[in-house]
Amino acid sequence: MKRALALVVILALVLTQSPLAKLKAALDRLRGPAHQGVYLVQVERPGSTKSYRLRVYTDGERAQIRVLEPKGEAGQAYLSLGQDLYLYDPRLGRTLRLPPTGRTERFLGSDLTYQDLMGRDLEDLFEVSEADGVLVLTPKPQAATPYGRVEVYLKEGLIERVRYHDQRGQAVRELLLLGYQRLDGAFLPKVMEVRDLLKEGYRTRVEIVEVKVGPVPERCFNPLYLERGC
Amino acid sequence: MTLLRLAWRNVMRQRRRTALLSLVVVYVTVATLFLFGFLDGYGESLVDAYAGYVEAPVVVAKEAWWEDPDPENGLMALPSLPEPFTPRLSLYALLRSPYRSEGGVVLGVDPDGERRLSRVPAKVKEGRWLSGPGEVVLGHRLAERLDVRLGERLVLETGKAALGLSVVGIVRSGVSNVDFAGVYLHLEDARRLAGQGILATHLAVWAPRGREEATALALNALLPQGLRAKGVWDLMGPIRADYEGSRLFYIPLMGLFMLLAAVAVVSTTYVSVRERLREFAVGESLGLTPLRLAVGVALEAALASGVGLVLGLLLGYALLAYTATHDVFGPLMRLSVELLPESGLSEHLYTAVRPVYALYAFLVVAFSGLLAWLFPGRLVLGLDLPRYLKGE
């Protein structure tokens, strides 16, 4: 009886959750628990494909990404600390702090942005409403987003698809989550795919191949450790 | 007077030769007038573009900002100036639409102050000029490149902040910098993007046309230490070097061209004198001194080229008058604007018309006379009278 009551209460809480709370919860699951892992990134262009192997350390809020392959770009490392983004370039032998604009730039020439991998702009820049089970995000006044509307499709509280529309209503970009893995009661995407809807054949696929859930050493989020690794 | 009449009679006696000589001078006169008119017109077009659209007649800023135009070298307080002025805040920003991102310099302006000082507000062809914060006005070629339209939002990001601004106007000015790269936003928004309590990076100051450098000089005597005023010529950047380089290149070239025309006149006169040595010998025997005969030869050359000069001036000024009022060079300038979008070139170019060009063209006549005095004239001065009178 008690268990049934608790279930009803949880169900009621879920049902009465505001659209913003639903978005927050879904983003928490998208970023996953604290973990370290290896991500495979495949950048597809008409007639060519380029692959990257990345080591990622994240606590769900902060993230360090280190390029392992290809050899030519190995050693590059990125650190996202909220609004701050750092880049270590082994050819320069220096760590650079990138401006906030860097978060919306393409990551390693792919269709992904730093924001797709690490950020939470969706909850910061948009008003959230819900229509037919879809979260509809419209920019706040003077919000720094070029999109006119973003639709977040949820399935059982997990983000299944994020569709970005321009200000004329045309869909221009799409992020697809092709499955999640359950890790110690938390969720983490298995495969993500970003498609440029304006350019045929432009696609980036991210596959999370190795994951070790658990606390990440604090030094991984220190720019001083970007060069030597953590 | 008699000598002049004699020279004129000789010029008119040889009409075909005079016509040929005059033709050379007509050609050089028209070319001289046109070249100077074109160069001056180009210079004026640049001054117009920079003073009215790209910059201002005079700009006041900190010495440090002139060295490094970073907002952190901007003004934290605005000085008082005797001339009307408006504050501006320029900063580098990333412009982001859903389709394209590109970097550029954006200009924060006071909308009313700008109306008084710049011609850009009057060139808004779609929508309207800025009226308050949250708005942005773009050059039409930049709007096309970014693919943003009136009423849509454009994101501006700097290292300090980011804003989504609504596009309220599209400018079509005919000046390359404005149309290809112009981004105008409210001063308050620019201050938010720049941060650090910067009020402006520079002040755009009004000055009457042609008095820009003098106004800058006068301001520099008044401005507190650390601030410096620059006139429009100093604001032009590399295009000024291009213009001055053109002058440096074309003016000596034109001088050489004029000298060659004078040589052409004189060489023909030389042949003419050689053919008429007996005639000169008769003149000398009748009482004309060799010196007066040589002056007569110089006068003949000067009169023949003078006829060409008059015709050349008529034709040249007619051509200048036409090109000063009709946009003949528009297509050429539009091509230049496409090739050099950030040069500050205007899509229109009208030639200048100045009386002083006639003086430059007169140099051909002066050269011809001088050279005729020096060369064919010397033939007459060294004339062996008995030999020619005997008809040997």
mmCIF file with all atom_site columns, C-alpha atoms in Angstrom, chain B residues 227-314:
data_model
loop_
_atom_site.group_PDB
_atom_site.id
_atom_site.type_symbol
_atom_site.label_atom_id
_atom_site.label_alt_id
_atom_site.label_comp_id
_atom_site.label_asym_id
_atom_site.label_entity_id
_atom_site.label_seq_id
_atom_site.pdbx_PDB_ins_code
_atom_site.Cartn_x
_atom_site.Cartn_y
_atom_site.Cartn_z
_atom_site.occupancy
_atom_site.B_iso_or_equiv
_atom_site.pdbx_formal_charge
_atom_site.auth_seq_id
_atom_site.auth_comp_id
_atom_site.auth_asym_id
_atom_site.auth_atom_id
_atom_site.pdbx_PDB_model_num
ATOM 1  C CA . LEU B 1 227 ? 43.769 62.521 -26.421 1.00 0.00 ? 227 LEU B CA 1
ATOM 2  C CA . ARG B 1 228 ? 44.437 63.188 -30.076 1.00 0.00 ? 228 ARG B CA 1
ATOM 3  C CA . ALA B 1 229 ? 42.312 64.344 -33.000 1.00 0.00 ? 229 ALA B CA 1
ATOM 4  C CA . LYS B 1 230 ? 42.812 63.103 -36.551 1.00 0.00 ? 230 LYS B CA 1
ATOM 5  C CA . GLY B 1 231 ? 41.379 64.615 -39.729 1.00 0.00 ? 231 GLY B CA 1
ATOM 6  C CA . VAL B 1 232 ? 39.700 62.547 -42.396 1.00 0.00 ? 232 VAL B CA 1
ATOM 7  C CA . TRP B 1 233 ? 42.875 62.099 -44.465 1.00 0.00 ? 233 TRP B CA 1
ATOM 8  C CA . ASP B 1 234 ? 44.567 60.437 -41.533 1.00 0.00 ? 234 ASP B CA 1
ATOM 9  C CA . LEU B 1 235 ? 41.610 58.090 -41.080 1.00 0.00 ? 235 LEU B CA 1
ATOM 10 C CA . MET B 1 236 ? 41.718 56.563 -44.511 1.00 0.00 ? 236 MET B CA 1
ATOM 11 C CA . GLY B 1 237 ? 44.269 53.848 -43.905 1.00 0.00 ? 237 GLY B CA 1
ATOM 12 C CA . PRO B 1 238 ? 45.755 51.892 -46.811 1.00 0.00 ? 238 PRO B CA 1
ATOM 13 C CA . ILE B 1 239 ? 43.477 53.428 -49.447 1.00 0.00 ? 239 ILE B CA 1
ATOM 14 C CA . ARG B 1 240 ? 45.119 56.798 -48.808 1.00 0.00 ? 240 ARG B CA 1
ATOM 15 C CA . ALA B 1 241 ? 48.505 55.276 -49.619 1.00 0.00 ? 241 ALA B CA 1
ATOM 16 C CA . ASP B 1 242 ? 46.973 53.867 -52.798 1.00 0.00 ? 242 ASP B CA 1
ATOM 17 C CA . TYR B 1 243 ? 45.645 57.293 -53.760 1.00 0.00 ? 243 TYR B CA 1
ATOM 18 C CA . GLU B 1 244 ? 48.907 59.092 -52.986 1.00 0.00 ? 244 GLU B CA 1
ATOM 19 C CA . GLY B 1 245 ? 50.825 56.352 -54.783 1.00 0.00 ? 245 GLY B CA 1
ATOM 20 C CA . SER B 1 246 ? 48.632 56.934 -57.865 1.00 0.00 ? 246 SER B CA 1
ATOM 21 C CA . ARG B 1 247 ? 49.423 60.656 -57.782 1.00 0.00 ? 247 ARG B CA 1
ATOM 22 C CA . LEU B 1 248 ? 53.130 59.997 -57.332 1.00 0.00 ? 248 LEU B CA 1
ATOM 23 C CA . PHE B 1 249 ? 53.060 57.608 -60.251 1.00 0.00 ? 249 PHE B CA 1
ATOM 24 C CA . TYR B 1 250 ? 50.827 59.511 -62.677 1.00 0.00 ? 250 TYR B CA 1
ATOM 25 C CA . ILE B 1 251 ? 52.081 63.059 -62.204 1.00 0.00 ? 251 ILE B CA 1
ATOM 26 C CA . PRO B 1 252 ? 55.698 62.421 -63.288 1.00 0.00 ? 252 PRO B CA 1
ATOM 27 C CA . LEU B 1 253 ? 54.347 60.195 -66.048 1.00 0.00 ? 253 LEU B CA 1
ATOM 28 C CA . MET B 1 254 ? 52.123 63.052 -67.201 1.00 0.00 ? 254 MET B CA 1
ATOM 29 C CA . GLY B 1 255 ? 55.105 65.432 -67.038 1.00 0.00 ? 255 GLY B CA 1
ATOM 30 C CA . LEU B 1 256 ? 57.055 63.087 -69.309 1.00 0.00 ? 256 LEU B CA 1
ATOM 31 C CA . PHE B 1 257 ? 54.072 62.841 -71.643 1.00 0.00 ? 257 PHE B CA 1
ATOM 32 C CA . MET B 1 258 ? 53.912 66.636 -71.859 1.00 0.00 ? 258 MET B CA 1
ATOM 33 C CA . LEU B 1 259 ? 57.630 66.872 -72.487 1.00 0.00 ? 259 LEU B CA 1
ATOM 34 C CA . LEU B 1 260 ? 57.361 64.344 -75.315 1.00 0.00 ? 260 LEU B CA 1
ATOM 35 C CA . ALA B 1 261 ? 54.524 66.361 -76.850 1.00 0.00 ? 261 ALA B CA 1
ATOM 36 C CA . ALA B 1 262 ? 56.702 69.477 -76.650 1.00 0.00 ? 262 ALA B CA 1
ATOM 37 C CA . VAL B 1 263 ? 59.562 67.549 -78.274 1.00 0.00 ? 263 VAL B CA 1
ATOM 38 C CA . ALA B 1 264 ? 57.183 66.468 -81.061 1.00 0.00 ? 264 ALA B CA 1
ATOM 39 C CA . VAL B 1 265 ? 56.205 70.102 -81.640 1.00 0.00 ? 265 VAL B CA 1
ATOM 40 C CA . VAL B 1 266 ? 59.821 71.246 -81.580 1.00 0.00 ? 266 VAL B CA 1
ATOM 41 C CA . SER B 1 267 ? 61.131 68.513 -83.871 1.00 0.00 ? 267 SER B CA 1
ATOM 42 C CA . THR B 1 268 ? 58.536 69.488 -86.481 1.00 0.00 ? 268 THR B CA 1
ATOM 43 C CA . THR B 1 269 ? 59.460 73.128 -86.007 1.00 0.00 ? 269 THR B CA 1
ATOM 44 C CA . TYR B 1 270 ? 63.115 72.160 -86.390 1.00 0.00 ? 270 TYR B CA 1
ATOM 45 C CA . VAL B 1 271 ? 62.428 70.532 -89.771 1.00 0.00 ? 271 VAL B CA 1
ATOM 46 C CA . SER B 1 272 ? 60.362 73.529 -90.777 1.00 0.00 ? 272 SER B CA 1
ATOM 47 C CA . VAL B 1 273 ? 63.182 75.931 -89.855 1.00 0.00 ? 273 VAL B CA 1
ATOM 48 C CA . ARG B 1 274 ? 65.754 73.885 -91.761 1.00 0.00 ? 274 ARG B CA 1
ATOM 49 C CA . GLU B 1 275 ? 63.548 74.050 -94.841 1.00 0.00 ? 275 GLU B CA 1
ATOM 50 C CA . ARG B 1 276 ? 63.199 77.815 -94.448 1.00 0.00 ? 276 ARG B CA 1
ATOM 51 C CA . LEU B 1 277 ? 66.788 78.847 -93.689 1.00 0.00 ? 277 LEU B CA 1
ATOM 52 C CA . ARG B 1 278 ? 67.013 80.883 -96.894 1.00 0.00 ? 278 ARG B CA 1
ATOM 53 C CA . GLU B 1 279 ? 63.840 82.713 -95.886 1.00 0.00 ? 279 GLU B CA 1
ATOM 54 C CA . PHE B 1 280 ? 65.402 83.519 -92.505 1.00 0.00 ? 280 PHE B CA 1
ATOM 55 C CA . ALA B 1 281 ? 68.592 84.705 -94.222 1.00 0.00 ? 281 ALA B CA 1
ATOM 56 C CA . VAL B 1 282 ? 66.513 87.116 -96.304 1.00 0.00 ? 282 VAL B CA 1
ATOM 57 C CA . GLY B 1 283 ? 64.783 88.328 -93.151 1.00 0.00 ? 283 GLY B CA 1
ATOM 58 C CA . GLU B 1 284 ? 68.116 88.936 -91.498 1.00 0.00 ? 284 GLU B CA 1
ATOM 59 C CA . SER B 1 285 ? 69.425 90.832 -94.505 1.00 0.00 ? 285 SER B CA 1
ATOM 60 C CA . LEU B 1 286 ? 66.337 93.024 -94.357 1.00 0.00 ? 286 LEU B CA 1
ATOM 61 C CA . GLY B 1 287 ? 67.233 94.121 -90.843 1.00 0.00 ? 287 GLY B CA 1
ATOM 62 C CA . LEU B 1 288 ? 65.840 91.494 -88.420 1.00 0.00 ? 288 LEU B CA 1
ATOM 63 C CA . THR B 1 289 ? 68.451 90.535 -85.857 1.00 0.00 ? 289 THR B CA 1
ATOM 64 C CA . PRO B 1 290 ? 69.236 86.777 -85.407 1.00 0.00 ? 290 PRO B CA 1
ATOM 65 C CA . LEU B 1 291 ? 67.911 87.079 -81.862 1.00 0.00 ? 291 LEU B CA 1
ATOM 66 C CA . ARG B 1 292 ? 64.526 88.370 -83.054 1.00 0.00 ? 292 ARG B CA 1
ATOM 67 C CA . LEU B 1 293 ? 64.412 85.646 -85.679 1.00 0.00 ? 293 LEU B CA 1
ATOM 68 C CA . ALA B 1 294 ? 65.048 83.015 -82.967 1.00 0.00 ? 294 ALA B CA 1
ATOM 69 C CA . VAL B 1 295 ? 62.309 84.556 -80.847 1.00 0.00 ? 295 VAL B CA 1
ATOM 70 C CA . GLY B 1 296 ? 60.083 84.349 -83.897 1.00 0.00 ? 296 GLY B CA 1
ATOM 71 C CA . VAL B 1 297 ? 60.793 80.632 -84.217 1.00 0.00 ? 297 VAL B CA 1
ATOM 72 C CA . ALA B 1 298 ? 59.964 80.118 -80.529 1.00 0.00 ? 298 ALA B CA 1
ATOM 73 C CA . LEU B 1 299 ? 56.764 82.120 -81.033 1.00 0.00 ? 299 LEU B CA 1
ATOM 74 C CA . GLU B 1 300 ? 55.778 79.945 -83.990 1.00 0.00 ? 300 GLU B CA 1
ATOM 75 C CA . ALA B 1 301 ? 56.146 76.815 -81.882 1.00 0.00 ? 301 ALA B CA 1
ATOM 76 C CA . ALA B 1 302 ? 54.260 78.422 -79.008 1.00 0.00 ? 302 ALA B CA 1
ATOM 77 C CA . LEU B 1 303 ? 51.446 79.642 -81.273 1.00 0.00 ? 303 LEU B CA 1
ATOM 78 C CA . ALA B 1 304 ? 51.060 76.276 -82.982 1.00 0.00 ? 304 ALA B CA 1
ATOM 79 C CA . SER B 1 305 ? 50.873 74.510 -79.654 1.00 0.00 ? 305 SER B CA 1
ATOM 80 C CA . GLY B 1 306 ? 48.697 77.368 -78.289 1.00 0.00 ? 306 GLY B CA 1
ATOM 81 C CA . VAL B 1 307 ? 46.069 76.585 -80.947 1.00 0.00 ? 307 VAL B CA 1
ATOM 82 C CA . GLY B 1 308 ? 46.168 72.971 -79.774 1.00 0.00 ? 308 GLY B CA 1
ATOM 83 C CA . LEU B 1 309 ? 45.955 74.107 -76.182 1.00 0.00 ? 309 LEU B CA 1
ATOM 84 C CA . VAL B 1 310 ? 42.805 76.163 -76.777 1.00 0.00 ? 310 VAL B CA 1
ATOM 85 C CA . LEU B 1 311 ? 41.112 73.315 -78.620 1.00 0.00 ? 311 LEU B CA 1
ATOM 86 C CA . GLY B 1 312 ? 42.332 70.823 -76.003 1.00 0.00 ? 312 GLY B CA 1
ATOM 87 C CA . LEU B 1 313 ? 41.020 72.962 -73.158 1.00 0.00 ? 313 LEU B CA 1
ATOM 88 C CA . LEU B 1 314 ? 37.618 73.220 -74.813 1.00 0.00 ? 314 LEU B CA 1
#
